[in-house]
Amino acid sequence: MAKRIEVKDLDIYYDKFLAVQNVSLTIEPRSVTAFIGPSGCGKSTFLRSLNRMHELVPHARVEGTVVMDDQDLYGPNVDPVSVRRQVGMVFQRPNPFPTMSIHENVAAGLRLNNARISKGDLDELVERSLRAANLWNEVKDRLNKPGSGLSGGQQQRLCIARAIAVQPDVLLMDEPCSALDPISTQAIEDLINDLKADYTIVIVTHNMQQAARVSDTTGFFNLQGVGQPGQLVEIDDTTKIFSTPANQATEDYISGRFG
Amino acid sequence: MPTSTPERELDLESPIGGPPLVHGTLPRWAPQFTLVTAIAAGFALFAVGTAVGLAAIAAVLLYGLAIYSWSRPIEGARKAKDRVVTAIVASTFLLALLPLVSVILTVVSRGVARIDPAFFTFSMQGVVSEGGGAYHAIMGTLIVTGLAALISVPIGMLTAIYLVEYGKGKLARAITFFVDVMTGIPSIVAGLFAFALFALILGPGVRLGIMGAIALSVLMIPVVVRSTEEMLKLVPNDLREAAYALAVPKWRIIVKVVLPTALAGIATGVTLAVARIIGETAPLLITLGATSGTNFNPFDGRMATLPVFSYYEYVNPGVPPEPSLQRAWTAALVLIIIVMVLNLVARLISRLFAPKTRS
């Protein structure tokens, strides 16, 4: 569980358009790494390149290497499906499967892959995942009700439970709280703190306070200008980024003097 | 455009005010009252009784005129227009309903006489004038349509899955184009296609149930492709991404996430496609011919179907023509009932399979 990711000289292209340029960084295991930056600067693109989800866009490709515990994710003969088995993802908008109950949603990662697992083990896994997502007490009496009947915050925690049920090594979160109210956000942030013990977590957020609250390391992405590729300006300890950043652009962005 | 009156203009000087929020309204019974009056006036104008259509048109026009001129000074221009447009929408709806109601009334009134057990249990074997039934035609219609659905649904659904989930380049555009062309094929051409196809294989003059099924599937496939395609497009991409992030291979995502989510819509689309082809006459006339006996085997000899049965009973009546004509109307009625049942089944299916949001 929990792997180190080393990214070296990563360029991400959509067809001919260079979206993200020259990113090199190391993501430590059992830590929370946050990425902040203005819209359109390639945070989400970079995040999605960590489990090869950006390839779902036709003609998207990368140059450079992403190494996860000595394995290059973009090496020849690497199956994107196996990469995603180890690197899970939570999205901006909660997206439980509407045809499935709460129980089936959490079990979806196994059920959709036809994993052979006894009913008792499956029930146990569902309970463990829901407990880990701080949702068990709220839904234990209605596991067979549809997942889309839950509130937005509960749905997002259901999606997190679904993501951790397949026991990935790394959990990517793409603005997981941007559609949620402050109380649900609080619940998710507490959850991130708990999950940190077992997983490597990478989170993209527009909320700088959130980055400061939950992360150990913070990276700042920025654009040089319209049509220019996004770049990683600076990455460092969160306390350092938010107190004495090395780069002027970072300081401007964090203190609200941006643009 | 009428300009607003001076006292309605925005007053930026005074701290509160502006145009008043309260407007005059017509009494609640105004539309009904005007409608009754307009209908009465319309019939008074064309009191002859033969000119019901003219009277109805006059009533609609009078209603629009009256409600507008009543509402305009009291409620203002916007509300008055709203009332007129409401009248237009309602009357065009009634206009569109007219042929449907008329057809149903005619077919029911003329066909209900022969809705008896004999009609559903006897074929026309050896029947010259009275009696007989459409058992052979009902069975033929069910078999041929069922076969057509069996051919069209897999082809159509797989095509739609290709177009939505895989197809991106020239091939997908070509398929979309040809599906559009197929939608416009006249049904007689589909019949001629099936006839020519089997004439090439089995020699000319052959008539089989399967030929009719193939002709009908030519008509049905584009409808299935179109409706399935639209339903698959409605499945949110979020769900596909969620499944991808759980390391599910693409084909499993399609089978286990996309199709179940869209199942209700697809089932409705398929049922409507069946309803669309079940009443086809021309292609079946060419490919199946007609017969008076019951034939359950679509691979051997002619088969009767309801539309063709109805047609032949009408153009070739027996010696006293009345029993034949009655059978023709009843066959049409049975066909309508089958289509209605299919529509109800489609609704039931979509309710059963629809993604549930509440308990």
Coordinates of C-alpha atoms in Angstrom, one line a residue:
Chain A
M1 CA 0.0 0.0 0.0
A2 CA 0.9 3.6 -0.5
K3 CA 3.6 4.1 -3.2
R4 CA 6.0 6.9 -4.1
I5 CA 5.5 8.5 -7.4
E6 CA 8.4 10.2 -9.3
V7 CA 7.5 12.4 -12.2
K8 CA 10.3 13.4 -14.5
D9 CA 10.2 16.0 -17.4
L10 CA 6.5 15.3 -18.1
D11 CA 4.9 17.0 -21.1
I12 CA 1.2 16.4 -21.7
Y13 CA -0.3 16.9 -25.1
Y14 CA -3.8 17.0 -26.4
D15 CA -3.0 16.1 -30.0
K16 CA -0.6 18.9 -31.0
F17 CA -1.5 21.3 -28.2
L18 CA 0.9 21.2 -25.3
A19 CA -1.2 21.4 -22.2
V20 CA 1.3 20.9 -19.4
Q21 CA 5.0 21.4 -19.8
N22 CA 8.1 20.0 -18.1
V23 CA 6.8 18.8 -14.7
S24 CA 9.2 17.1 -12.4
L25 CA 8.3 16.2 -8.8
T26 CA 8.2 13.5 -6.3
I27 CA 5.0 12.5 -4.4
E28 CA 5.8 10.9 -1.1
P29 CA 3.9 7.8 0.2
R30 CA 1.5 8.3 3.1
S31 CA 1.3 12.0 2.5
V32 CA -1.2 14.5 1.1
T33 CA 0.0 16.5 -1.9
A34 CA -2.2 19.4 -3.0
F35 CA -2.1 21.2 -6.3
I36 CA -3.4 24.7 -6.5
G37 CA -3.5 27.2 -9.4
P38 CA -5.9 29.2 -11.6
S39 CA -8.4 27.4 -13.9
G40 CA -7.1 25.9 -17.1
C41 CA -3.5 25.7 -15.9
G42 CA -3.3 21.9 -16.2
K43 CA -3.7 20.7 -12.6
S44 CA -6.5 18.3 -13.5
T45 CA -4.7 17.2 -16.7
F46 CA -1.6 16.5 -14.7
L47 CA -3.6 14.6 -12.0
R48 CA -5.4 12.5 -14.6
S49 CA -2.0 11.7 -16.3
L50 CA -1.1 9.9 -13.0
N51 CA -3.6 7.1 -13.7
R52 CA -3.7 7.5 -17.4
M53 CA -7.3 8.8 -17.3
H54 CA -6.4 11.7 -19.6
E55 CA -6.0 9.2 -22.4
L56 CA -9.8 8.9 -22.6
V57 CA -9.6 12.1 -24.6
P58 CA -8.7 11.1 -28.2
H59 CA -5.1 11.9 -29.3
A60 CA -4.0 12.8 -25.8
R61 CA -0.4 11.6 -25.0
V62 CA 2.5 12.3 -22.7
E63 CA 6.3 12.6 -23.0
G64 CA 8.5 12.0 -20.0
T65 CA 8.2 9.4 -17.3
V66 CA 6.0 8.7 -14.3
V67 CA 7.6 6.1 -12.1
M68 CA 5.6 4.5 -9.3
D69 CA 7.8 2.4 -7.1
D70 CA 10.3 1.5 -9.9
Q71 CA 7.6 0.9 -12.5
D72 CA 7.2 3.4 -15.4
L73 CA 3.4 3.9 -15.8
Y74 CA 4.0 4.9 -19.5
G75 CA 6.4 2.1 -20.3
P76 CA 5.8 -0.1 -23.2
N77 CA 3.3 -2.9 -22.7
V78 CA 1.8 -1.2 -19.6
D79 CA -1.9 -1.7 -19.5
P80 CA -3.8 1.5 -18.4
V81 CA -6.4 -0.7 -16.7
S82 CA -3.7 -2.2 -14.4
V83 CA -2.4 1.3 -13.7
R84 CA -5.9 2.4 -12.6
R85 CA -6.2 -0.7 -10.4
Q86 CA -3.4 0.8 -8.3
V87 CA -4.3 4.5 -8.7
G88 CA -7.9 5.3 -7.8
M89 CA -9.7 8.5 -8.4
V90 CA -12.4 10.6 -6.9
F91 CA -14.1 13.2 -9.1
Q92 CA -15.3 16.8 -8.8
R93 CA -19.0 15.9 -9.0
P94 CA -20.2 12.9 -7.0
N95 CA -21.0 10.2 -9.6
P96 CA -22.5 7.1 -8.0
F97 CA -23.9 4.5 -10.5
P98 CA -27.6 5.3 -10.7
T99 CA -28.6 1.7 -11.4
M100 CA -26.9 0.4 -8.3
S101 CA -27.7 0.4 -4.6
I102 CA -25.3 1.8 -2.0
H103 CA -24.0 -1.6 -1.3
E104 CA -23.6 -2.4 -5.0
N105 CA -21.9 1.0 -5.6
V106 CA -19.2 0.3 -3.0
A107 CA -18.8 -3.2 -4.4
A108 CA -18.8 -2.0 -8.0
G109 CA -15.0 -2.1 -8.4
L110 CA -15.0 -5.8 -7.7
R111 CA -18.4 -6.7 -9.1
L112 CA -17.7 -5.0 -12.5
N113 CA -14.5 -6.8 -12.7
N114 CA -16.2 -10.1 -11.9
A115 CA -13.9 -10.7 -8.9
R116 CA -14.6 -14.0 -7.2
I117 CA -15.4 -13.1 -3.7
S118 CA -17.8 -14.7 -1.2
K119 CA -20.8 -12.8 -0.1
G120 CA -19.6 -12.6 3.5
D121 CA -16.2 -11.2 2.4
L122 CA -17.9 -8.7 0.1
D123 CA -20.2 -7.5 2.9
E124 CA -17.2 -7.1 5.1
L125 CA -15.3 -5.2 2.5
V126 CA -18.3 -2.9 1.9
E127 CA -18.6 -2.2 5.6
R128 CA -14.9 -1.6 6.0
S129 CA -14.8 0.8 3.0
L130 CA -17.9 2.7 4.2
R131 CA -16.5 2.9 7.7
A132 CA -13.2 4.2 6.2
A133 CA -15.2 6.8 4.3
N134 CA -17.1 7.9 7.5
L135 CA -20.4 6.9 5.9
W136 CA -21.2 3.6 7.6
N137 CA -23.3 5.0 10.4
E138 CA -25.4 7.1 8.1
V139 CA -26.2 4.4 5.5
K140 CA -26.0 1.0 7.4
D141 CA -29.8 0.7 7.6
R142 CA -30.3 1.4 3.9
L143 CA -27.6 -0.3 2.0
N144 CA -30.0 -1.6 -0.5
K145 CA -31.4 1.8 -1.4
P146 CA -30.2 3.6 -4.5
G147 CA -26.9 5.5 -4.1
S148 CA -28.3 8.6 -5.9
G149 CA -30.8 9.1 -3.1
L150 CA -28.1 10.3 -0.7
S151 CA -27.2 14.0 -0.2
G152 CA -24.3 15.5 -2.3
G153 CA -21.8 15.2 0.6
Q154 CA -22.9 11.6 1.3
Q155 CA -22.7 10.7 -2.4
Q156 CA -19.1 12.0 -2.5
R157 CA -18.1 10.0 0.5
L158 CA -19.8 7.0 -1.2
C159 CA -17.6 7.6 -4.2
I160 CA -14.6 7.7 -1.9
A161 CA -15.7 4.4 -0.3
R162 CA -16.1 3.0 -3.8
A163 CA -12.6 4.1 -4.8
I164 CA -10.9 2.7 -1.7
A165 CA -12.9 -0.6 -1.8
V166 CA -10.6 -1.8 -4.6
Q167 CA -7.6 -1.1 -2.3
P168 CA -5.5 1.2 -4.5
D169 CA -2.1 2.4 -3.5
V170 CA -2.7 6.0 -4.6
L171 CA -5.9 8.0 -4.4
L172 CA -6.3 11.0 -6.8
M173 CA -8.9 13.6 -5.9
D174 CA -10.0 16.2 -8.5
E175 CA -11.6 19.0 -6.5
P176 CA -13.6 16.6 -4.4
C177 CA -15.3 19.3 -2.3
S178 CA -16.0 22.0 -4.9
A179 CA -19.7 20.9 -5.2
L180 CA -20.2 20.5 -1.4
D181 CA -21.3 22.7 1.5
P182 CA -18.8 23.5 4.3
I183 CA -20.0 20.8 6.6
S184 CA -19.7 18.1 4.0
T185 CA -16.3 19.6 3.1
Q186 CA -15.3 19.3 6.7
A187 CA -16.3 15.6 6.7
I188 CA -14.2 14.9 3.6
E189 CA -11.2 16.8 4.9
D190 CA -11.3 14.8 8.1
L191 CA -11.5 11.7 6.0
I192 CA -8.5 12.7 3.9
N193 CA -6.6 13.1 7.2
D194 CA -7.6 9.6 8.2
L195 CA -6.8 8.0 4.8
K196 CA -3.4 9.5 4.8
A197 CA -2.3 6.8 7.2
D198 CA -2.7 4.2 4.4
Y199 CA -2.7 5.9 1.1
T200 CA -0.8 8.3 -1.0
I201 CA -3.2 11.1 -1.7
V202 CA -3.0 13.7 -4.4
I203 CA -5.6 16.4 -4.4
V204 CA -6.4 19.2 -6.7
T205 CA -8.3 22.1 -5.2
H206 CA -9.3 25.7 -5.8
N207 CA -9.6 26.3 -2.2
M208 CA -6.3 27.5 -0.8
Q209 CA -7.4 27.2 2.8
Q210 CA -8.3 23.6 2.1
A211 CA -4.8 23.0 0.6
A212 CA -3.3 24.6 3.7
R213 CA -5.5 22.5 6.0
V214 CA -5.1 19.0 4.5
S215 CA -1.8 18.8 2.6
D216 CA 1.7 18.2 3.6
T217 CA 3.1 19.3 0.3
T218 CA 1.7 21.9 -2.0
G219 CA 2.4 22.5 -5.7
F220 CA 1.5 25.7 -7.6
F221 CA 0.6 25.4 -11.2
N222 CA 0.4 28.5 -13.4
L223 CA 0.1 29.6 -17.0
Q224 CA 2.6 31.9 -18.7
G225 CA -0.2 33.4 -20.8
V226 CA -3.2 32.5 -22.9
G227 CA -2.5 29.5 -25.1
Q228 CA 0.8 28.8 -23.3
P229 CA 1.2 25.4 -21.6
G230 CA 0.7 25.2 -17.8
Q231 CA 3.8 24.7 -15.7
L232 CA 4.6 23.6 -12.2
V233 CA 5.9 26.9 -10.7
E234 CA 6.9 25.7 -7.3
I235 CA 6.4 22.7 -5.0
D236 CA 7.4 22.6 -1.4
D237 CA 6.2 21.9 2.1
T238 CA 2.7 23.4 2.6
T239 CA 3.8 25.5 5.5
K240 CA 6.6 27.0 3.4
I241 CA 4.4 27.6 0.4
F242 CA 1.9 29.5 2.5
S243 CA 4.4 31.5 4.5
T244 CA 7.6 32.1 2.5
P245 CA 7.1 30.9 -1.1
A246 CA 10.3 31.1 -3.2
N247 CA 8.5 32.4 -6.3
Q248 CA 6.8 35.8 -6.6
A249 CA 4.0 34.4 -8.7
T250 CA 3.1 31.9 -6.0
E251 CA 3.0 34.6 -3.4
D252 CA 0.8 36.8 -5.6
Y253 CA -1.6 33.9 -6.2
I254 CA -1.8 32.9 -2.5
S255 CA -2.2 36.5 -1.2
G256 CA -4.9 37.2 -3.8
R257 CA -2.8 39.7 -5.8
F258 CA -2.9 37.5 -8.8
G259 CA -3.6 38.8 -12.3
Chain B
M1 CA -43.5 47.3 -31.1
P2 CA -45.7 49.5 -28.8
T3 CA -43.5 51.7 -26.6
S4 CA -44.2 51.8 -22.9
T5 CA -46.3 54.6 -21.5
P6 CA -44.5 57.4 -19.8
E7 CA -45.8 56.7 -16.3
R8 CA -44.5 53.1 -16.6
E9 CA -40.9 54.2 -17.1
L10 CA -38.3 53.5 -14.5
D11 CA -38.0 56.2 -11.9
L12 CA -34.4 56.4 -10.8
E13 CA -34.8 59.5 -8.7
S14 CA -37.1 58.4 -6.0
P15 CA -35.7 55.9 -3.5
I16 CA -38.6 53.5 -3.8
G17 CA -41.2 53.0 -6.4
G18 CA -40.7 52.2 -10.0
P19 CA -43.5 50.5 -12.0
P20 CA -46.2 49.1 -9.8
L21 CA -46.0 45.4 -9.0
V22 CA -49.8 45.0 -9.0
H23 CA -51.6 44.6 -12.2
G24 CA -55.2 44.1 -13.1
T25 CA -56.3 40.5 -13.8
L26 CA -59.2 39.0 -15.5
P27 CA -61.6 37.0 -13.4
R28 CA -60.7 33.3 -13.1
W29 CA -63.7 32.2 -15.1
A30 CA -62.7 34.5 -18.0
P31 CA -61.3 31.9 -20.4
Q32 CA -64.1 29.4 -19.9
F33 CA -66.7 32.2 -20.2
T34 CA -65.1 33.5 -23.4
L35 CA -64.8 30.0 -24.9
V36 CA -68.5 29.2 -24.3
T37 CA -69.5 32.5 -25.7
A38 CA -67.2 32.1 -28.8
I39 CA -68.5 28.6 -29.5
A40 CA -72.1 29.8 -29.2
A41 CA -71.4 32.7 -31.5
G42 CA -69.6 30.4 -34.0
F43 CA -72.5 28.0 -34.2
A44 CA -74.9 30.9 -34.4
L45 CA -73.0 32.3 -37.4
F46 CA -73.1 28.9 -39.2
A47 CA -76.2 27.7 -37.6
V48 CA -76.9 25.3 -40.5
G49 CA -75.4 22.4 -38.6
T50 CA -73.8 20.9 -41.6
A51 CA -70.9 23.4 -41.4
V52 CA -69.5 22.2 -38.0
G53 CA -65.9 22.7 -39.2
L54 CA -66.6 26.3 -40.2
A55 CA -68.3 26.9 -36.9
A56 CA -65.3 25.5 -35.0
I57 CA -62.9 27.7 -37.0
A58 CA -65.1 30.7 -36.3
A59 CA -65.3 29.9 -32.6
V60 CA -61.5 29.6 -32.3
L61 CA -60.9 32.9 -34.1
L62 CA -63.6 34.6 -32.1
Y63 CA -62.2 33.3 -28.9
G64 CA -58.7 34.6 -29.7
L65 CA -60.0 38.0 -30.7
A66 CA -62.3 38.3 -27.7
I67 CA -59.8 37.2 -25.1
Y68 CA -57.2 39.5 -26.5
S69 CA -59.3 42.6 -26.6
W70 CA -60.7 41.8 -23.1
S71 CA -57.3 41.2 -21.6
R72 CA -55.2 43.9 -23.3
P73 CA -56.6 47.0 -21.5
I74 CA -56.8 45.3 -18.1
E75 CA -53.8 42.9 -18.0
G76 CA -51.4 44.5 -20.5
A77 CA -49.9 43.4 -23.7
R78 CA -47.8 40.5 -22.4
K79 CA -50.6 38.7 -20.6
A80 CA -52.9 39.3 -23.5
K81 CA -50.4 37.7 -25.9
D82 CA -50.0 34.8 -23.4
R83 CA -53.7 34.1 -23.5
V84 CA -53.8 34.2 -27.3
V85 CA -50.8 31.9 -27.7
T86 CA -52.3 29.5 -25.1
A87 CA -55.4 29.4 -27.3
I88 CA -53.3 28.7 -30.4
V89 CA -51.4 25.9 -28.7
A90 CA -54.5 24.3 -27.3
S91 CA -56.4 24.5 -30.7
T92 CA -53.5 23.0 -32.7
F93 CA -53.3 20.2 -30.1
L94 CA -57.0 19.5 -30.6
L95 CA -56.4 19.6 -34.4
A96 CA -53.6 17.1 -34.1
L97 CA -55.8 14.9 -32.0
L98 CA -58.7 14.9 -34.4
P99 CA -57.4 12.3 -37.0
L100 CA -56.4 10.0 -34.2
V101 CA -59.7 10.1 -32.4
S102 CA -61.5 9.8 -35.8
V103 CA -59.5 6.7 -36.8
I104 CA -60.0 5.0 -33.5
L105 CA -63.7 5.8 -33.4
T106 CA -64.3 4.5 -36.9
V107 CA -62.2 1.3 -36.4
V108 CA -63.8 0.5 -33.1
S109 CA -67.4 1.2 -34.2
R110 CA -67.0 -1.0 -37.3
G111 CA -64.6 -3.6 -36.0
V112 CA -66.1 -4.3 -32.6
A113 CA -68.8 -6.6 -34.0
R114 CA -66.4 -9.4 -34.8
I115 CA -64.4 -9.2 -31.6
D116 CA -65.5 -12.7 -30.7
P117 CA -63.8 -16.0 -29.7
A118 CA -64.1 -17.3 -33.3
F119 CA -62.1 -14.4 -34.7
F120 CA -59.2 -15.3 -32.4
T121 CA -59.4 -19.1 -32.8
F122 CA -60.3 -19.8 -36.4
S123 CA -58.4 -19.2 -39.6
M124 CA -60.0 -18.6 -43.0
Q125 CA -59.5 -22.2 -44.1
G126 CA -62.6 -23.1 -46.1
V127 CA -64.5 -20.0 -45.1
V128 CA -66.5 -18.5 -48.0
S129 CA -68.8 -15.9 -46.5
E130 CA -69.7 -15.7 -42.8
G131 CA -67.6 -16.8 -39.8
G132 CA -63.9 -17.4 -40.0
G133 CA -61.3 -15.5 -38.1
A134 CA -57.8 -14.1 -38.2
Y135 CA -56.0 -16.6 -36.0
H136 CA -53.6 -17.3 -38.8
A137 CA -53.0 -13.6 -39.5
I138 CA -52.5 -12.8 -35.8
M139 CA -50.0 -15.6 -35.4
G140 CA -48.3 -14.6 -38.7
T141 CA -48.0 -11.0 -37.6
L142 CA -46.5 -12.0 -34.2
I143 CA -44.1 -14.5 -35.8
V144 CA -42.9 -12.2 -38.6
T145 CA -42.6 -9.1 -36.4
G146 CA -40.9 -11.1 -33.7
L147 CA -38.4 -12.5 -36.2
A148 CA -37.8 -9.0 -37.5
A149 CA -37.2 -7.7 -34.0
L150 CA -34.8 -10.6 -33.4
I151 CA -32.8 -9.6 -36.4
S152 CA -32.9 -5.9 -35.9
V153 CA -32.4 -5.4 -32.2
P154 CA -28.9 -7.0 -32.0
I155 CA -27.7 -5.4 -35.2
G156 CA -29.2 -2.0 -34.3
M157 CA -28.0 -2.0 -30.7
L158 CA -24.5 -3.1 -31.6
T159 CA -24.3 -0.4 -34.4
A160 CA -25.4 2.2 -31.9
I161 CA -22.8 1.0 -29.3
Y162 CA -20.2 1.3 -32.0
L163 CA -21.2 4.7 -33.0
V164 CA -21.4 6.1 -29.4
E165 CA -18.6 4.3 -27.7
Y166 CA -16.0 3.5 -30.4
G167 CA -16.7 5.1 -33.7
K168 CA -14.9 8.4 -34.3
G169 CA -13.5 8.6 -37.8
K170 CA -14.8 8.2 -41.4
L171 CA -16.4 4.8 -40.9
A172 CA -18.7 6.2 -38.1
R173 CA -19.7 9.2 -40.2
A174 CA -20.5 6.8 -43.1
I175 CA -22.6 4.6 -40.9
T176 CA -24.5 7.5 -39.5
F177 CA -25.1 8.8 -43.1
F178 CA -26.4 5.4 -44.3
V179 CA -28.6 4.9 -41.3
D180 CA -30.1 8.3 -42.1
V181 CA -30.6 7.1 -45.7
M182 CA -32.2 3.9 -44.5
T183 CA -34.6 5.8 -42.3
G184 CA -36.0 7.3 -45.5
I185 CA -36.4 4.1 -47.5
P186 CA -40.0 3.6 -48.6
S187 CA -41.3 0.3 -47.2
I188 CA -42.1 -1.1 -50.6
V189 CA -38.5 -0.8 -51.6
A190 CA -37.6 -2.8 -48.5
G191 CA -40.0 -5.5 -49.6
L192 CA -38.6 -5.5 -53.1
F193 CA -35.1 -5.8 -51.6
A194 CA -36.1 -8.9 -49.6
F195 CA -37.9 -10.4 -52.6
A196 CA -34.9 -9.8 -54.9
L197 CA -32.5 -11.2 -52.4
F198 CA -34.5 -14.5 -52.0
A199 CA -35.1 -14.7 -55.7
L200 CA -31.4 -14.7 -56.2
I201 CA -30.9 -17.5 -53.7
L202 CA -34.0 -19.7 -54.0
G203 CA -35.3 -18.7 -57.4
P204 CA -38.2 -16.4 -58.4
G205 CA -41.7 -16.6 -57.0
V206 CA -40.7 -17.8 -53.6
R207 CA -42.7 -16.5 -50.6
L208 CA -41.6 -17.1 -47.1
G209 CA -42.2 -15.7 -43.6
I210 CA -38.5 -15.0 -43.2
M211 CA -38.5 -12.8 -46.3
G212 CA -41.1 -10.6 -44.7
A213 CA -39.0 -10.5 -41.5
I214 CA -36.0 -9.4 -43.4
A215 CA -37.9 -6.7 -45.3
L216 CA -39.3 -5.4 -42.0
S217 CA -35.9 -5.5 -40.3
V218 CA -34.5 -3.2 -43.1
L219 CA -37.2 -0.7 -41.9
M220 CA -36.6 -1.4 -38.2
I221 CA -32.8 -1.3 -37.9
P222 CA -32.4 2.4 -38.5
V223 CA -35.1 3.2 -36.0
V224 CA -33.4 1.0 -33.4
V225 CA -30.0 2.5 -34.2
R226 CA -31.3 6.0 -33.8
S227 CA -33.2 5.6 -30.6
T228 CA -30.4 3.5 -28.9
E229 CA -27.8 6.0 -30.0
E230 CA -29.7 8.8 -28.4
M231 CA -30.2 6.9 -25.2
L232 CA -26.5 5.9 -25.0
K233 CA -25.6 9.6 -25.5
L234 CA -27.7 10.5 -22.5
V235 CA -25.7 8.3 -20.2
P236 CA -23.5 10.8 -18.3
N237 CA -19.8 10.6 -19.1
D238 CA -19.2 10.9 -15.4
L239 CA -20.4 7.3 -15.0
R240 CA -18.0 6.0 -17.6
E241 CA -15.1 7.9 -16.0
A242 CA -16.0 6.6 -12.6
A243 CA -15.9 3.0 -13.9
Y244 CA -12.6 3.7 -15.7
A245 CA -11.1 4.9 -12.5
L246 CA -12.1 1.6 -10.9
A247 CA -10.0 -0.1 -13.5
V248 CA -12.9 -1.6 -15.3
P249 CA -12.1 -2.6 -19.0
K250 CA -14.1 -0.7 -21.6
W251 CA -16.3 -3.5 -22.8
R252 CA -17.3 -4.3 -19.2
I253 CA -18.1 -0.6 -18.7
I254 CA -20.4 -0.7 -21.7
V255 CA -22.1 -4.0 -20.7
K256 CA -22.4 -3.3 -16.9
V257 CA -22.7 0.4 -16.6
V258 CA -23.7 2.1 -19.8
L259 CA -26.3 -0.4 -21.0
P260 CA -28.1 -0.8 -17.7
T261 CA -28.3 2.9 -17.2
A262 CA -29.8 3.4 -20.7
L263 CA -31.9 0.2 -20.6
A264 CA -35.2 1.8 -20.0
G265 CA -34.9 4.2 -22.9
I266 CA -33.6 1.5 -25.2
A267 CA -36.5 -0.8 -24.4
T268 CA -38.9 2.0 -25.1
G269 CA -37.2 2.7 -28.4
V270 CA -37.3 -0.9 -29.4
T271 CA -41.0 -1.3 -28.6
L272 CA -41.8 1.9 -30.5
A273 CA -39.8 0.5 -33.5
V274 CA -41.8 -2.7 -33.3
A275 CA -45.0 -0.6 -33.2
R276 CA -43.7 1.2 -36.3
I277 CA -43.3 -1.9 -38.4
I278 CA -46.1 -4.1 -37.2
G279 CA -48.6 -2.3 -39.4
E280 CA -46.5 -2.4 -42.6
T281 CA -48.5 -3.8 -45.5
A282 CA -46.7 -3.3 -48.8
P283 CA -43.5 -5.2 -48.1
L284 CA -45.4 -8.1 -46.7
L285 CA -47.7 -8.2 -49.7
I286 CA -44.7 -8.8 -51.9
T287 CA -42.7 -11.1 -49.6
L288 CA -45.3 -13.2 -47.8
G289 CA -48.3 -13.2 -50.1
A290 CA -51.5 -14.2 -48.5
T291 CA -53.0 -17.5 -47.4
S292 CA -56.1 -18.6 -45.7
G293 CA -54.5 -21.3 -43.6
T294 CA -52.4 -21.2 -40.4
N295 CA -48.6 -21.5 -41.0
F296 CA -46.3 -21.4 -38.1
N297 CA -43.1 -22.0 -40.1
P298 CA -41.6 -18.9 -41.4
F299 CA -39.2 -20.9 -43.5
D300 CA -41.8 -22.8 -45.5
G301 CA -44.5 -21.2 -47.6
R302 CA -46.8 -18.2 -47.4
M303 CA -48.0 -16.7 -44.2
A304 CA -50.9 -14.4 -43.4
T305 CA -50.5 -11.2 -41.5
L306 CA -53.0 -8.8 -40.0
P307 CA -52.4 -5.8 -42.4
V308 CA -52.4 -8.0 -45.5
F309 CA -55.4 -10.0 -44.2
S310 CA -57.2 -6.7 -43.7
Y311 CA -56.3 -5.5 -47.1
Y312 CA -57.4 -8.6 -49.0
E313 CA -60.6 -8.9 -47.1
Y314 CA -61.4 -5.4 -48.1
V315 CA -60.4 -5.5 -51.8
N316 CA -61.6 -9.1 -52.4
P317 CA -64.7 -9.5 -50.4
G318 CA -66.9 -12.6 -50.5
V319 CA -70.2 -12.9 -52.2
P320 CA -72.2 -11.1 -49.7
P321 CA -69.4 -8.6 -48.9
E322 CA -70.4 -7.6 -45.4
P323 CA -68.7 -10.5 -43.4
S324 CA -65.5 -9.8 -45.3
L325 CA -65.6 -6.1 -44.7
Q326 CA -66.3 -6.7 -41.0
R327 CA -63.3 -9.0 -40.7
A328 CA -61.2 -6.3 -42.4
W329 CA -62.2 -3.7 -39.8
T330 CA -61.7 -6.2 -36.9
A331 CA -58.3 -7.1 -38.1
A332 CA -57.4 -3.4 -38.2
L333 CA -58.8 -3.0 -34.6
V334 CA -56.8 -6.0 -33.4
L335 CA -53.7 -4.4 -34.9
I336 CA -54.3 -1.2 -33.1
I337 CA -54.9 -3.1 -29.8
I338 CA -51.6 -4.9 -30.3
V339 CA -49.7 -1.6 -30.9
M340 CA -51.4 -0.1 -27.8
V341 CA -50.4 -3.1 -25.7
L342 CA -46.9 -2.8 -27.0
N343 CA -46.8 0.9 -25.9
L344 CA -48.1 0.0 -22.5
V345 CA -45.5 -2.7 -22.2
A346 CA -42.8 -0.1 -23.2
R347 CA -44.0 2.2 -20.4
L348 CA -44.0 -0.6 -17.9
I349 CA -40.5 -1.6 -18.9
S350 CA -39.1 1.9 -18.7
R351 CA -40.7 2.3 -15.3
L352 CA -39.3 -1.0 -14.1
F353 CA -35.7 -0.4 -15.4
A354 CA -35.4 3.3 -14.9
P355 CA -32.6 4.3 -12.5
K356 CA -34.1 4.9 -9.1
T357 CA -33.3 8.0 -7.2
R358 CA -35.6 7.6 -4.2
S359 CA -36.0 4.7 -1.9

